[in-house]
XYZ file of C-alpha atoms in Angstrom:
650
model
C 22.626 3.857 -25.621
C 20.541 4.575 -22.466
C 19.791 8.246 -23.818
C 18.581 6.587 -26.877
C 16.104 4.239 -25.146
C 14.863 7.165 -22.443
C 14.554 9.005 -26.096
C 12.368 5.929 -27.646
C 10.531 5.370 -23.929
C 9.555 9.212 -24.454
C 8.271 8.688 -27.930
C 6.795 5.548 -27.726
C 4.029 6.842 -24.680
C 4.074 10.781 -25.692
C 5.317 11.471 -22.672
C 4.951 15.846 -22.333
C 6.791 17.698 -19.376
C 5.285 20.864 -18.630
C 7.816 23.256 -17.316
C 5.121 25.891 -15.634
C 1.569 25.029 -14.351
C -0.570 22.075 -13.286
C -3.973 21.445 -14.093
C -6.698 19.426 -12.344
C -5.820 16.998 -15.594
C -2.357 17.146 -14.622
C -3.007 15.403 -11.345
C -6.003 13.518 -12.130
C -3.484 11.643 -15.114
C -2.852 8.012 -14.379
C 1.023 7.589 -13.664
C 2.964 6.242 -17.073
C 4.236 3.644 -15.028
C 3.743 1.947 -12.335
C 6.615 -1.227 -11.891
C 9.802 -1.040 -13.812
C 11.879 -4.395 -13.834
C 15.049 -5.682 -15.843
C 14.880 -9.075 -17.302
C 17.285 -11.676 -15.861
C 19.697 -11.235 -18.980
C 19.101 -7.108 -19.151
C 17.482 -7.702 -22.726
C 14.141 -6.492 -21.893
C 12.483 -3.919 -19.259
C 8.755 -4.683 -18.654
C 6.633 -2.277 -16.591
C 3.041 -1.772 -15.519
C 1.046 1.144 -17.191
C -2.861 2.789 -16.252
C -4.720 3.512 -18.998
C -7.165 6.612 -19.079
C -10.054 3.916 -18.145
C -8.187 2.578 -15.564
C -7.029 -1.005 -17.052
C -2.963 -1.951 -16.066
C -0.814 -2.983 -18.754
C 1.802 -4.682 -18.734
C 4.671 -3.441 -21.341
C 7.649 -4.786 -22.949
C 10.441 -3.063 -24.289
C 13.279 -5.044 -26.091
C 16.161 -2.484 -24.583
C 18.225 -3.106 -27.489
C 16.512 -2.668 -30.623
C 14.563 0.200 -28.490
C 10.977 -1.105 -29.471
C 8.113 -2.484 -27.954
C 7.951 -5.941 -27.937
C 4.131 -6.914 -26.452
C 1.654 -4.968 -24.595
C -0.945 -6.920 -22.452
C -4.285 -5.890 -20.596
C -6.972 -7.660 -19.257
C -10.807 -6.897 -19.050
C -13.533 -5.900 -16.464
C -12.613 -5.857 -12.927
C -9.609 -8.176 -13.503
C -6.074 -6.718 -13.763
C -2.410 -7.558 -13.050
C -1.224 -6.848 -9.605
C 2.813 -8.152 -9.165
C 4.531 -9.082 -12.024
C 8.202 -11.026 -11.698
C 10.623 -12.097 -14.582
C 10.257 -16.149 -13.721
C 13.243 -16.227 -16.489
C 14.783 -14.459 -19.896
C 11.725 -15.022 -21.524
C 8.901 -15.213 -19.605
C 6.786 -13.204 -17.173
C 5.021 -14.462 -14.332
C 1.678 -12.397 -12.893
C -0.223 -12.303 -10.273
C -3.751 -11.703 -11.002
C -6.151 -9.739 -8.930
C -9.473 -7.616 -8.812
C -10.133 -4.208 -8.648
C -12.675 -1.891 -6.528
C -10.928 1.530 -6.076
C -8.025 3.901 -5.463
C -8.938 3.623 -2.013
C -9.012 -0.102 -1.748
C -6.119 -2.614 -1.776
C -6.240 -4.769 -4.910
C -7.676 -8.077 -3.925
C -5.683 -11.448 -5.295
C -7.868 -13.905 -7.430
C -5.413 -16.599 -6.856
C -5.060 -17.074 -10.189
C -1.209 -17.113 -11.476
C -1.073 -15.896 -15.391
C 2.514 -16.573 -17.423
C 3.215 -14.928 -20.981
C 6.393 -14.744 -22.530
C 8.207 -11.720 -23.398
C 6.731 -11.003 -26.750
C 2.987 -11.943 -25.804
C 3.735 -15.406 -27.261
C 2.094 -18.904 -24.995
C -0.282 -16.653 -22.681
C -1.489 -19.097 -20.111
C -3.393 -19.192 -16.780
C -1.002 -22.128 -14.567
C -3.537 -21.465 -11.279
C -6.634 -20.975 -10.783
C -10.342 -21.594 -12.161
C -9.162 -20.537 -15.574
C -6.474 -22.872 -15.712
C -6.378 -26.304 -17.607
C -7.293 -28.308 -14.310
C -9.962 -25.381 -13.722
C -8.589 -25.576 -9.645
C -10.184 -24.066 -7.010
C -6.577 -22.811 -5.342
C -5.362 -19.740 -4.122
C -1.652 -19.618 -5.302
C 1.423 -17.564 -4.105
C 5.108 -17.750 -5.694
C 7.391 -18.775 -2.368
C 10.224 -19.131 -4.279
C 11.493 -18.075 -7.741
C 13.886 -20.598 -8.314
C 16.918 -18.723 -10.214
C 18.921 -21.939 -10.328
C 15.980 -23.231 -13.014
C 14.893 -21.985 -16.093
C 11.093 -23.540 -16.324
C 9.820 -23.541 -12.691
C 9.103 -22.138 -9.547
C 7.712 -23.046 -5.998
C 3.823 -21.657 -4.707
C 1.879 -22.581 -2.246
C -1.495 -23.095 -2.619
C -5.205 -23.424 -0.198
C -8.553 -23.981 -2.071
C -11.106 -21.652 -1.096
C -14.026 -24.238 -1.372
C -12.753 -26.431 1.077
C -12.773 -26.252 5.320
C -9.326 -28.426 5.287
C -6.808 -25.855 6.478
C -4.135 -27.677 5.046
C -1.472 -25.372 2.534
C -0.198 -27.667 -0.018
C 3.043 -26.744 -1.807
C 3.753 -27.515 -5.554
C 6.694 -26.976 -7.812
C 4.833 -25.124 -10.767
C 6.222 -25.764 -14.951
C 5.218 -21.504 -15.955
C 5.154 -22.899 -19.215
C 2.782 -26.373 -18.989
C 1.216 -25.675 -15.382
C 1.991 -29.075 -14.440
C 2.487 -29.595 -10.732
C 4.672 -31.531 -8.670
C 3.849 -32.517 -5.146
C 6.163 -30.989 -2.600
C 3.858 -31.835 0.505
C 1.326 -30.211 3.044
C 1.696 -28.424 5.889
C -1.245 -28.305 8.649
C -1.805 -24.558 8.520
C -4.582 -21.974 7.807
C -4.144 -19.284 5.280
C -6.627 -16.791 5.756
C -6.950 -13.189 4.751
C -3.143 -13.782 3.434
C -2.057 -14.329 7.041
C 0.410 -16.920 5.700
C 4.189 -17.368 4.851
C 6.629 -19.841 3.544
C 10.259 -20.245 3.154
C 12.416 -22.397 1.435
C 15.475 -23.909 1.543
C 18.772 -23.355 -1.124
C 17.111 -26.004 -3.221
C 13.137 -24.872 -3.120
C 12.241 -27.603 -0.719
C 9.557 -26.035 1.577
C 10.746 -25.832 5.209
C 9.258 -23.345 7.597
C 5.589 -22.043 7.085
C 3.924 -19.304 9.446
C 0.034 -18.744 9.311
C -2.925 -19.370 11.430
C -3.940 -22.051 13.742
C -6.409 -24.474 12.134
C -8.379 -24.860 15.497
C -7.695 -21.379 17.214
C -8.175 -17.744 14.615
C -6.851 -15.914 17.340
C -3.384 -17.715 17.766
C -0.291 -17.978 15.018
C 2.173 -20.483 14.101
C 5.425 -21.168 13.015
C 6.142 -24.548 11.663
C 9.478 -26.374 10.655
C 10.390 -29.736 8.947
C 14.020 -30.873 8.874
C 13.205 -33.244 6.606
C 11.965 -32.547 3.056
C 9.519 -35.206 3.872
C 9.284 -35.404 7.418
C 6.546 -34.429 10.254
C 5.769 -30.367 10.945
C 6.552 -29.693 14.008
C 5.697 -26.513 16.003
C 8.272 -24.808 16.721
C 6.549 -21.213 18.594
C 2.585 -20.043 18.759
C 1.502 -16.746 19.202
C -1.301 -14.375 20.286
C -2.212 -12.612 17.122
C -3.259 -9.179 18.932
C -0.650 -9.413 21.404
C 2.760 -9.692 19.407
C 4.404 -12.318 17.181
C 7.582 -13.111 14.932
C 7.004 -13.002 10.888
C 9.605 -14.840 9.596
C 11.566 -13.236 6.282
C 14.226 -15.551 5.542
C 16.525 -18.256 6.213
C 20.183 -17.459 7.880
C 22.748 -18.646 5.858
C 23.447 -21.554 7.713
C 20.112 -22.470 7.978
C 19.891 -22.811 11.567
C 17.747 -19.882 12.291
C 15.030 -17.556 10.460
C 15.105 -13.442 10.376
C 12.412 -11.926 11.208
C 10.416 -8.838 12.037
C 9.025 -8.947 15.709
C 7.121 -7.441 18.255
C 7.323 -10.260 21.075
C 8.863 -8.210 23.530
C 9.151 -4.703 22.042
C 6.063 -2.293 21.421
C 7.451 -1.417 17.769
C 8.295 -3.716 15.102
C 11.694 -4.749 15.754
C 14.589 -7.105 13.623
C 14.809 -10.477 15.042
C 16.645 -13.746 14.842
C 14.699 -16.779 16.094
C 16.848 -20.056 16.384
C 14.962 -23.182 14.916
C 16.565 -25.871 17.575
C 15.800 -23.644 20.562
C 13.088 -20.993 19.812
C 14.775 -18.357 21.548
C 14.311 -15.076 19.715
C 17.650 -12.995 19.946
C 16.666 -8.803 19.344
C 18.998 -7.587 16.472
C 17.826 -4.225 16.287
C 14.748 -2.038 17.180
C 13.812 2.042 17.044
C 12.099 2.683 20.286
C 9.825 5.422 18.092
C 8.714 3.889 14.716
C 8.548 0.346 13.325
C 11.407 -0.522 11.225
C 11.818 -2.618 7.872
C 15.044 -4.689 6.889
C 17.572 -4.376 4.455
C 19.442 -7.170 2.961
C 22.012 -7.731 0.250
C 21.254 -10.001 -2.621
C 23.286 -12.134 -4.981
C 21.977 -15.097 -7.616
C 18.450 -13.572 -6.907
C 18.765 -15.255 -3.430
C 18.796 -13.081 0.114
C 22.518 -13.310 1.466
C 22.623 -11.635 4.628
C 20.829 -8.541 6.846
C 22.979 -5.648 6.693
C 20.385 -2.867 8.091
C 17.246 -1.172 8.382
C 14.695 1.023 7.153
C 12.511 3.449 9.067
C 10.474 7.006 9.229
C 9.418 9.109 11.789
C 9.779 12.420 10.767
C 11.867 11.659 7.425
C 13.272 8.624 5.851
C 15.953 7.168 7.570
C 18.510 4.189 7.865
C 20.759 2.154 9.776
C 23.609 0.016 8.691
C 25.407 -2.803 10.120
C 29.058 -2.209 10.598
C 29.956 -5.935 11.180
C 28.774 -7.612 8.078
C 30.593 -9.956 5.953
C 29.150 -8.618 2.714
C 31.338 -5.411 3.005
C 30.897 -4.161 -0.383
C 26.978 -4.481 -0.703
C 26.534 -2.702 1.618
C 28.163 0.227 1.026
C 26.651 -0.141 -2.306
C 23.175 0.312 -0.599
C 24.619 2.715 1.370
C 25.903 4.966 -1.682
C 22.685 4.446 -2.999
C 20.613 5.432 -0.103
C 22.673 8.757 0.428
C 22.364 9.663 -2.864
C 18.562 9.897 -2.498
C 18.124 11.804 0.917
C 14.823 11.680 2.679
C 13.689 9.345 -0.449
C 12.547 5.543 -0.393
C 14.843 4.038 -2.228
C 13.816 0.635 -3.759
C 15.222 -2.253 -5.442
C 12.671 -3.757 -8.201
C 15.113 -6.189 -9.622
C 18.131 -6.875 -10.939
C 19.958 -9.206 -13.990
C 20.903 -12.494 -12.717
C 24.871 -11.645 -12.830
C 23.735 -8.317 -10.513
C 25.485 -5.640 -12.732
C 22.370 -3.920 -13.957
C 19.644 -3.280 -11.257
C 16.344 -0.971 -11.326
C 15.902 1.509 -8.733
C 12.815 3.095 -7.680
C 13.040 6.138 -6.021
C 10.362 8.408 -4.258
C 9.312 10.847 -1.730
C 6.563 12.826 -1.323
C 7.467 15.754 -3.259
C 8.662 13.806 -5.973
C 6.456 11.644 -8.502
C 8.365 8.033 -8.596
C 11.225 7.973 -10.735
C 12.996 4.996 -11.770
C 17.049 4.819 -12.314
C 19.639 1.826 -14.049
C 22.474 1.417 -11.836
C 25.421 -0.275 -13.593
C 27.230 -2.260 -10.337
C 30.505 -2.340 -12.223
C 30.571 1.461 -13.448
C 29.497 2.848 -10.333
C 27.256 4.384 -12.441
C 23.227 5.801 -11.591
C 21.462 6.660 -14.795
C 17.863 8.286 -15.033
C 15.172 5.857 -16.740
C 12.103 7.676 -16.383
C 9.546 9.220 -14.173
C 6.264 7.760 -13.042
C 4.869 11.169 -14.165
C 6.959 13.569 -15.887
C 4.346 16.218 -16.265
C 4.384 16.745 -12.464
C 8.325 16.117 -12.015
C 10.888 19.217 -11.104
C 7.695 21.163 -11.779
C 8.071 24.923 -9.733
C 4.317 24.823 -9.281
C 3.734 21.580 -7.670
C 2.938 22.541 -3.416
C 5.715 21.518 -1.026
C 5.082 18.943 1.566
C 6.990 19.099 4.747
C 6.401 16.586 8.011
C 5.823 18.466 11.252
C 5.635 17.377 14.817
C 2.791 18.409 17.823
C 1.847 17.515 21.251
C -1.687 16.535 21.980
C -4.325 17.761 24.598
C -2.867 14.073 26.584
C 0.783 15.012 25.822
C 1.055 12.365 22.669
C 3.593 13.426 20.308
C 2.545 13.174 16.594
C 3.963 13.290 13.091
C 1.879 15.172 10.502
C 2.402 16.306 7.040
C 1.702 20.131 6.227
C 1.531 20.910 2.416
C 1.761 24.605 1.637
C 0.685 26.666 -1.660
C 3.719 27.570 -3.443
C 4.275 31.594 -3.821
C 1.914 32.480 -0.598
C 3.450 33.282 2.786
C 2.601 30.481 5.581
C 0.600 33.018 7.041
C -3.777 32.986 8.338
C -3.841 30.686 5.271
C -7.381 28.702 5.024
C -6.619 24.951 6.385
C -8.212 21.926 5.093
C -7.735 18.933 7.599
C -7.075 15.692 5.467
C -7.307 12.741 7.676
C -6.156 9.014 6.033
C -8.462 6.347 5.199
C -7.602 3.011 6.707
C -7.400 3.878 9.382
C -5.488 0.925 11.545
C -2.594 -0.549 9.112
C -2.138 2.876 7.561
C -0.277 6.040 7.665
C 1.041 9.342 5.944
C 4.357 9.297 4.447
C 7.187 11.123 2.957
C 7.553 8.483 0.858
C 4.358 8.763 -0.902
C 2.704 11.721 -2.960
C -0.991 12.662 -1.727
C -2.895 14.094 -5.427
C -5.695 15.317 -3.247
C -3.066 17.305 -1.108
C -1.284 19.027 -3.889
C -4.757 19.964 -5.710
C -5.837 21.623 -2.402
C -2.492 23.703 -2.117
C -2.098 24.168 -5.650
C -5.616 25.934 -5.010
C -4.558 27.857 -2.012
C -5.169 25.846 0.595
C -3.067 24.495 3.502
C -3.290 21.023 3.804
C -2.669 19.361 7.001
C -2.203 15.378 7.386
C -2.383 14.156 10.699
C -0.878 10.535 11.808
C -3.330 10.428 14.677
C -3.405 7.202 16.970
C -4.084 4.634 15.274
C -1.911 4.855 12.487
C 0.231 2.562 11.729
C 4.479 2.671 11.975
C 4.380 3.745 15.329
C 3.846 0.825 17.623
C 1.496 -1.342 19.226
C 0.031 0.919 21.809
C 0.007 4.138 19.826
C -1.890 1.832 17.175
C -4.196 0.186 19.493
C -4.831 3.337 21.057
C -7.445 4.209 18.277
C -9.141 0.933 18.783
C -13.030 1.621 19.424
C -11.844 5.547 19.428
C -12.466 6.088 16.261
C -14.925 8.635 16.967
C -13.481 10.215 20.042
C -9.538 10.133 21.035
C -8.899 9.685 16.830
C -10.805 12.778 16.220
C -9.102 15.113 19.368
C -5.912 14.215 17.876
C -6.852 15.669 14.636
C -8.249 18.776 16.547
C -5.265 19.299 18.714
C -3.399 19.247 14.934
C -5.302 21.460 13.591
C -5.207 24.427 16.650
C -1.630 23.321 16.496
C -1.401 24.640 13.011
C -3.271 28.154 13.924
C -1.305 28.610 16.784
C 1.709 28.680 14.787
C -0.216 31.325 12.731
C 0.095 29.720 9.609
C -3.735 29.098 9.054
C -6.629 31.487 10.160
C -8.917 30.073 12.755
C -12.324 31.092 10.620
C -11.362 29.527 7.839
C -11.185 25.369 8.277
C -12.358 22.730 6.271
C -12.234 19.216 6.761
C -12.097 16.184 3.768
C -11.403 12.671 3.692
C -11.760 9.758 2.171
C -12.820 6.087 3.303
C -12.185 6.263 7.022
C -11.205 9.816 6.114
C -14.740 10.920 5.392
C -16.086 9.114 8.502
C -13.483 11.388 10.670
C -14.767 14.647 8.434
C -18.344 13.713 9.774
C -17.114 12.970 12.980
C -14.595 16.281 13.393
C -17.629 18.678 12.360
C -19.952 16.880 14.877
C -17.230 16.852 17.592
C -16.280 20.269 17.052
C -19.262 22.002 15.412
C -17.461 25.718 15.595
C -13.811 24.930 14.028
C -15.334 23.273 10.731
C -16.781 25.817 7.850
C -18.155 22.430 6.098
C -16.749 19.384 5.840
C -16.458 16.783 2.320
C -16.914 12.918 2.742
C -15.832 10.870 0.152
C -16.749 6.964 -0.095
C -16.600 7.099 4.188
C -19.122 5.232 6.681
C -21.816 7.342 8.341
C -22.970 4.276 10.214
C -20.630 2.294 12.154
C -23.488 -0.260 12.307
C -23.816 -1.165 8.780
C -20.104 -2.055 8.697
C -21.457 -5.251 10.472
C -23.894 -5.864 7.478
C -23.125 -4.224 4.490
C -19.890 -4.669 2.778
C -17.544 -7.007 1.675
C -15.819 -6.791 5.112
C -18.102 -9.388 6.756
C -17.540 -12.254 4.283
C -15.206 -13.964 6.457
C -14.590 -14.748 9.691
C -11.464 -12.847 10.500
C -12.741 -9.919 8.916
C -15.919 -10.136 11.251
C -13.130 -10.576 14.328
C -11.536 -7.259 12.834
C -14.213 -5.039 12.887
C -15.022 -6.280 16.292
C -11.089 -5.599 17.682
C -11.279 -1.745 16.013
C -14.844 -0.733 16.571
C -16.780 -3.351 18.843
C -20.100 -4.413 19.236
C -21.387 -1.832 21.889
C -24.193 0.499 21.489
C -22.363 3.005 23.236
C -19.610 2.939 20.657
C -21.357 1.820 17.353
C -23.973 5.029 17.862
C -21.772 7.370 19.717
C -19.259 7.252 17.034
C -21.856 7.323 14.372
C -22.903 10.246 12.323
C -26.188 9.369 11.455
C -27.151 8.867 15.210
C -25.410 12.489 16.304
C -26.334 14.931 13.453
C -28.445 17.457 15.666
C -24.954 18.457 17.054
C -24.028 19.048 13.334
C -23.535 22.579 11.765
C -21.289 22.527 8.772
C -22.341 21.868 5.015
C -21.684 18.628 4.025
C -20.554 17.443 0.729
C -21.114 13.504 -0.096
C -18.964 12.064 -2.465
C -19.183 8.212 -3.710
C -19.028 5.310 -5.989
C -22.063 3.475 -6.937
C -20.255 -0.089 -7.027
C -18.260 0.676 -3.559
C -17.933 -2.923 -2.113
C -16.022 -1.835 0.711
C -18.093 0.965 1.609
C -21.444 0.601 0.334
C -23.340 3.068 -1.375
C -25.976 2.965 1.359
C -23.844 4.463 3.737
C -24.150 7.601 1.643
C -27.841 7.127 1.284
C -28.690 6.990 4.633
C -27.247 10.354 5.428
C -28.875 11.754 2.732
C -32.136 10.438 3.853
C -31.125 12.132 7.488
C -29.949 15.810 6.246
C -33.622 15.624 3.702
C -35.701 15.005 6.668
C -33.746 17.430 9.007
C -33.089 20.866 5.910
C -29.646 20.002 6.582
C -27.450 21.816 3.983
C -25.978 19.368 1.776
C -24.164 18.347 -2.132
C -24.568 14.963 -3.672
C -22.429 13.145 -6.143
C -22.539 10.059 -6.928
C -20.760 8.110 -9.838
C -21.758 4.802 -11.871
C -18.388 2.111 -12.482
C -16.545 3.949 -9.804
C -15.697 1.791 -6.715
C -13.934 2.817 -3.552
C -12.226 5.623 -4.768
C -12.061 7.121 -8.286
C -10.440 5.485 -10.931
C -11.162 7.338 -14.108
C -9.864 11.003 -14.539
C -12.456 12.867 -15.720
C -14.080 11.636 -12.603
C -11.296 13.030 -10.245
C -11.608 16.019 -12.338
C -15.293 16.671 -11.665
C -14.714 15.341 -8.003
C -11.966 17.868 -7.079
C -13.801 20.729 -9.067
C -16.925 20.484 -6.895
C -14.644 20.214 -3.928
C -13.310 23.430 -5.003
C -16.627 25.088 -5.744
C -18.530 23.686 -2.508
C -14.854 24.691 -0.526
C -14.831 28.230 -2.104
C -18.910 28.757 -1.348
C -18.701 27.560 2.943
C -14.426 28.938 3.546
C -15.321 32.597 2.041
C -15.814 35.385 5.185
């Protein structure tokens, strides 16, 4: 049966492996999938699909008769972000709007419900619902003990009362039922909710209505009694985020940095406050894992983490013995792979794995609890999976000018000796909140090996996943101790002879291209040229152009990472340093960049016309920040590859 629906999956999408070779449209093709989940009964398996334009999808396959069942799309800048299985039937999604590969899909608000054959589309939330409601809505709780509702909490956007209201929401009507307020702020999704065994709102975490800089957590032992504070924090000095209830109810897990400088597992006891320390990784921040049954969280059992690789660590005293050596099976199965768990049918035999790594294009399995049994689905992209040709990436380790260790990625052309290859640095866009992983495949690092080319991926400071000081070490550096750490990488790299000193690019993207402006400035004899794609030339027009400014806490943001000084805002700055410039620049963006405006771009044009500074242009119309459409990644990575061939040749 499960060959015969991988065989139908296969036919239905065209899916074509290619057993030798990968082209730029290879890697520029939108994965076939992007969520795979298993309906509560295990009738259907819906998943999230990119079209060639860009547009998600969200598909339906009836698993039995081996068909598709409904497809669903929606137009313009909207698309479908999460989608969850609210029940047999019927599909609940959260809606959201798009502005680039680079850019984190922003929520509308707006919840969307369709059954599972397209039938009784409706929007339950939002200003396209039948109340037309100016609320921002979140799912808190999915309710598996009823079939027609679920619990969301809710803010409106128009109004200045920080009040969160919470609602138990009909997915098939919309109607709303009143489950209280709590006296919180919700901004910039700084906000979280739990519920009890019955979906009665009890503990809520967000923002202080009176103070941005301090957080909450708020309880209620009542269902409709007074919230009462229960701990306050400093949001830039550490803080408890609350993941669920213990079973008894008496005390919330968490993940916490109160009194450790990574993110560490935590208990904190309602009654008392006191935060007990359940397990920490002196190195890297670390995520927890926790054994489900009934669709509800049961109990902690260990923890996630990566330095170097992908790693674990498993509670020996748990009650749940045989869940977690499930997990554990699983997890050892898959070694230096994320393994995920997407969902699972309501008696917990069938569940959907994702699996991925960097070397490795997502892959989804069906694990059948009672057989023991892991069996392949499909791959995110097949044309790119067990392929001989696709470039190896491997994480390395280096000490910096200051003695800072850091964790890099190196990806290598496959069939070439590591030996005086030419090195392209590849910083990551973000940059604070953000790192490179072995969990995650990099296109723009396989096309640049796949084309000869070392690639080197530096988690500078700054990057996120390794603690609070290593990340608020890049704070207002951005320019400076950010950019030495990339340098340091880099000689790192030639020492070990693997690339050849006269022969070093650097390319980024977002915050990326900044830090290729800013390496080629800072070291003006390393860099051979240097390609910035949708980055910031001028730290200055962060603070006015941009979609970063349109709320306070954004405003506070920029201010924490890059500050208001002269001294930083046009030392750090391109524009304001490019007589110490030597390298070739190539400027890549998208007209409708919201994040990153297209003026950014112009303005160092303007600069290299006036100065003869050698220079390529492309800009693209409908592209935001970052490329959606693949014939545009096409034409951006072949006049990478031209402009890299024309400055890297000696």
């Amino acid at each position: 049966m499960l060959k015969r629906w991988i065989a139908a999956v296969l036919y239905i999408f065209c899916m074509s492996v290619q057993a030798q070779g990968i082209s730029l449209e290879d890697f520029a093709r939108h994965e076939q999938f992007i969520e795979v989940k298993i309906s509560p009964s295990g009738q259907y398996l819906a998943a999230t699909r990119r079209s060639a334009d860009g547009q998600v999808e969200l598909v339906v396959i009836d698993r039995q008769k081996m068909q598709v069942v409904s497809q669903r799309h929606f137009s313009g800048k909207d698309s479908i972000g999460r989608f969850d299985w609210a029940n047999n039937e019927r599909l609940l999604i959260t809606m959201v709007r798009e502005g680039g590969t680079l850019d984190k899909p922003v929520p509308t608000g707006e919840l969307f419900a369709v059954d599972a054959n397209g039938k009784l589309p409706v929007f339950l939330t939002g200003m396209r619902s039948k109340d037309k409601s100016t609320t921002v809505s979140t799912v808190i709780d999915w309710l598996p003990q009823e079939e027609d509702s679920v619990v969301i909490a809710a803010f409106n956007w128009r109004s200045t009362d920080p009040y969160i209201s919470f609602h138990k929401l009909n997915i098939r009507s919309g109607r709303k039922k009143g489950l209280g307020n709590a006296p919180i702020r919700a901004v910039a999704g700084q906000m979280t909710a739990l519920t009890d065994s019955e979906g009665y709102p009890k503990l809520v975490a967000g923002l202080d209505p009176q103070d941005n800089d301090k957080l909450l957590i708020m309880y209620r032992a009542e269902r409709s009694g007074e919230w009462r504070t229960i701990a306050s924090y400093q949001r830039k000095i550490g803080s408890f985020s609350p993941l669920v209830f213990s079973q008894d109810d008496t005390a919330v897990y968490g993940l916490s940095d109160t009194t450790t400088n990574t993110m560490a597992l935590a208990k904190l006891d309602i009654a008392t406050a006191k935060e007990t320390l359940l397990m920490v990784n002196e190195t890297v921040d670390i995520n927890p894992i926790f054994s489900f049954k009934g669709g509800r969280v049961t109990e902690l059992i260990g923890a996630a983490f990566e330095y170097d690789r992908i790693d674990s660590h498993f509670i020996a005293d748990v009650q749940d013995k045989a869940a977690s050596s499930t997990i554990q099976g699983l997890v050892a199965a898959f070694p230096n792979k994320k393994v995920s768990l997407t969902s699972a049918t309501a008696d917990g035999r069938l569940m959907v794995l994702e699996v991925a790594s960097v070397n490795d294009p997502r892959t989804f399995y069906l694990f059948d609890t009672e057989k023991r049994q892991v069996g392949f689905l499909l791959n995110a992209a097949p044309w790119l999976a067990n392929n001989a040709a696709l470039p190896q990436t491997r994480s390395i380790t280096y000490k910096t000018r200051d003695g800072q260790e850091i964790v890099a990625l190196l990806t290598l052309p496959q069939g070439r000796e590591a030996k005086n290859l030419p090195l392209i640095l590849m910083p990551h866009g973000g940059p604070h909140g953000v790192r490179d992983s072995m969990a995650t495949m990099d296109e723009d690092a396989k096309v640049l090996a796949a084309n000869g080319y070392a690639v080197l991926q530096p988690n500078f400071r700054g990057s996120d996943g390794f603690g609070k000081a290593f990340l608020t070490a890049g704070y207002k550096k951005w320019g400076t101790l950010m950019i030495d750490d990339m340098t340091d990488g880099v000689r790192h790299v030639i020492a070990q002879g693997i690339a050849d000193e006269r022969r070093v690019a650097v390319y980024g993207g977002s915050y990326g291209g900044y830090a290729s402006l800013m390496s080629a400035i800072r070291e003006p004899e390393l860099y051979r040229c240097a390609i910035n794609f949708v980055g910031m030339s001028d730290l200055s027009l962060m603070y006015e152009e941009g979609d970063t400014t349109e709320h306070n806490l954004g405003i506070d943001t920029l201010e924490t990472y890059i500050g208001r000084s002269d001294e930083v805002l046009k030392g750090q700055s391109a524009i304001h340093n490019l007589d110490k410039l030597k390298a070739p620049v190539l400027i890549i963006h998208g007209e409708e960049d919201q994040r990153v405006p297209l003026v950014q771009a112009e303005v160092l044009k303007k600069a290299f016309d006036e100065r003869g500074h050698p220079y390529e242009w492309l800009i693209k119309e409908k592209e935001g920040h970052g490329f959606y459409k693949p014939e545009n990644n096409i034409e951006r990575w072949q006049r990478m590859l031209a402009f890299l061939e024309k400055h890297m040749a000696i």
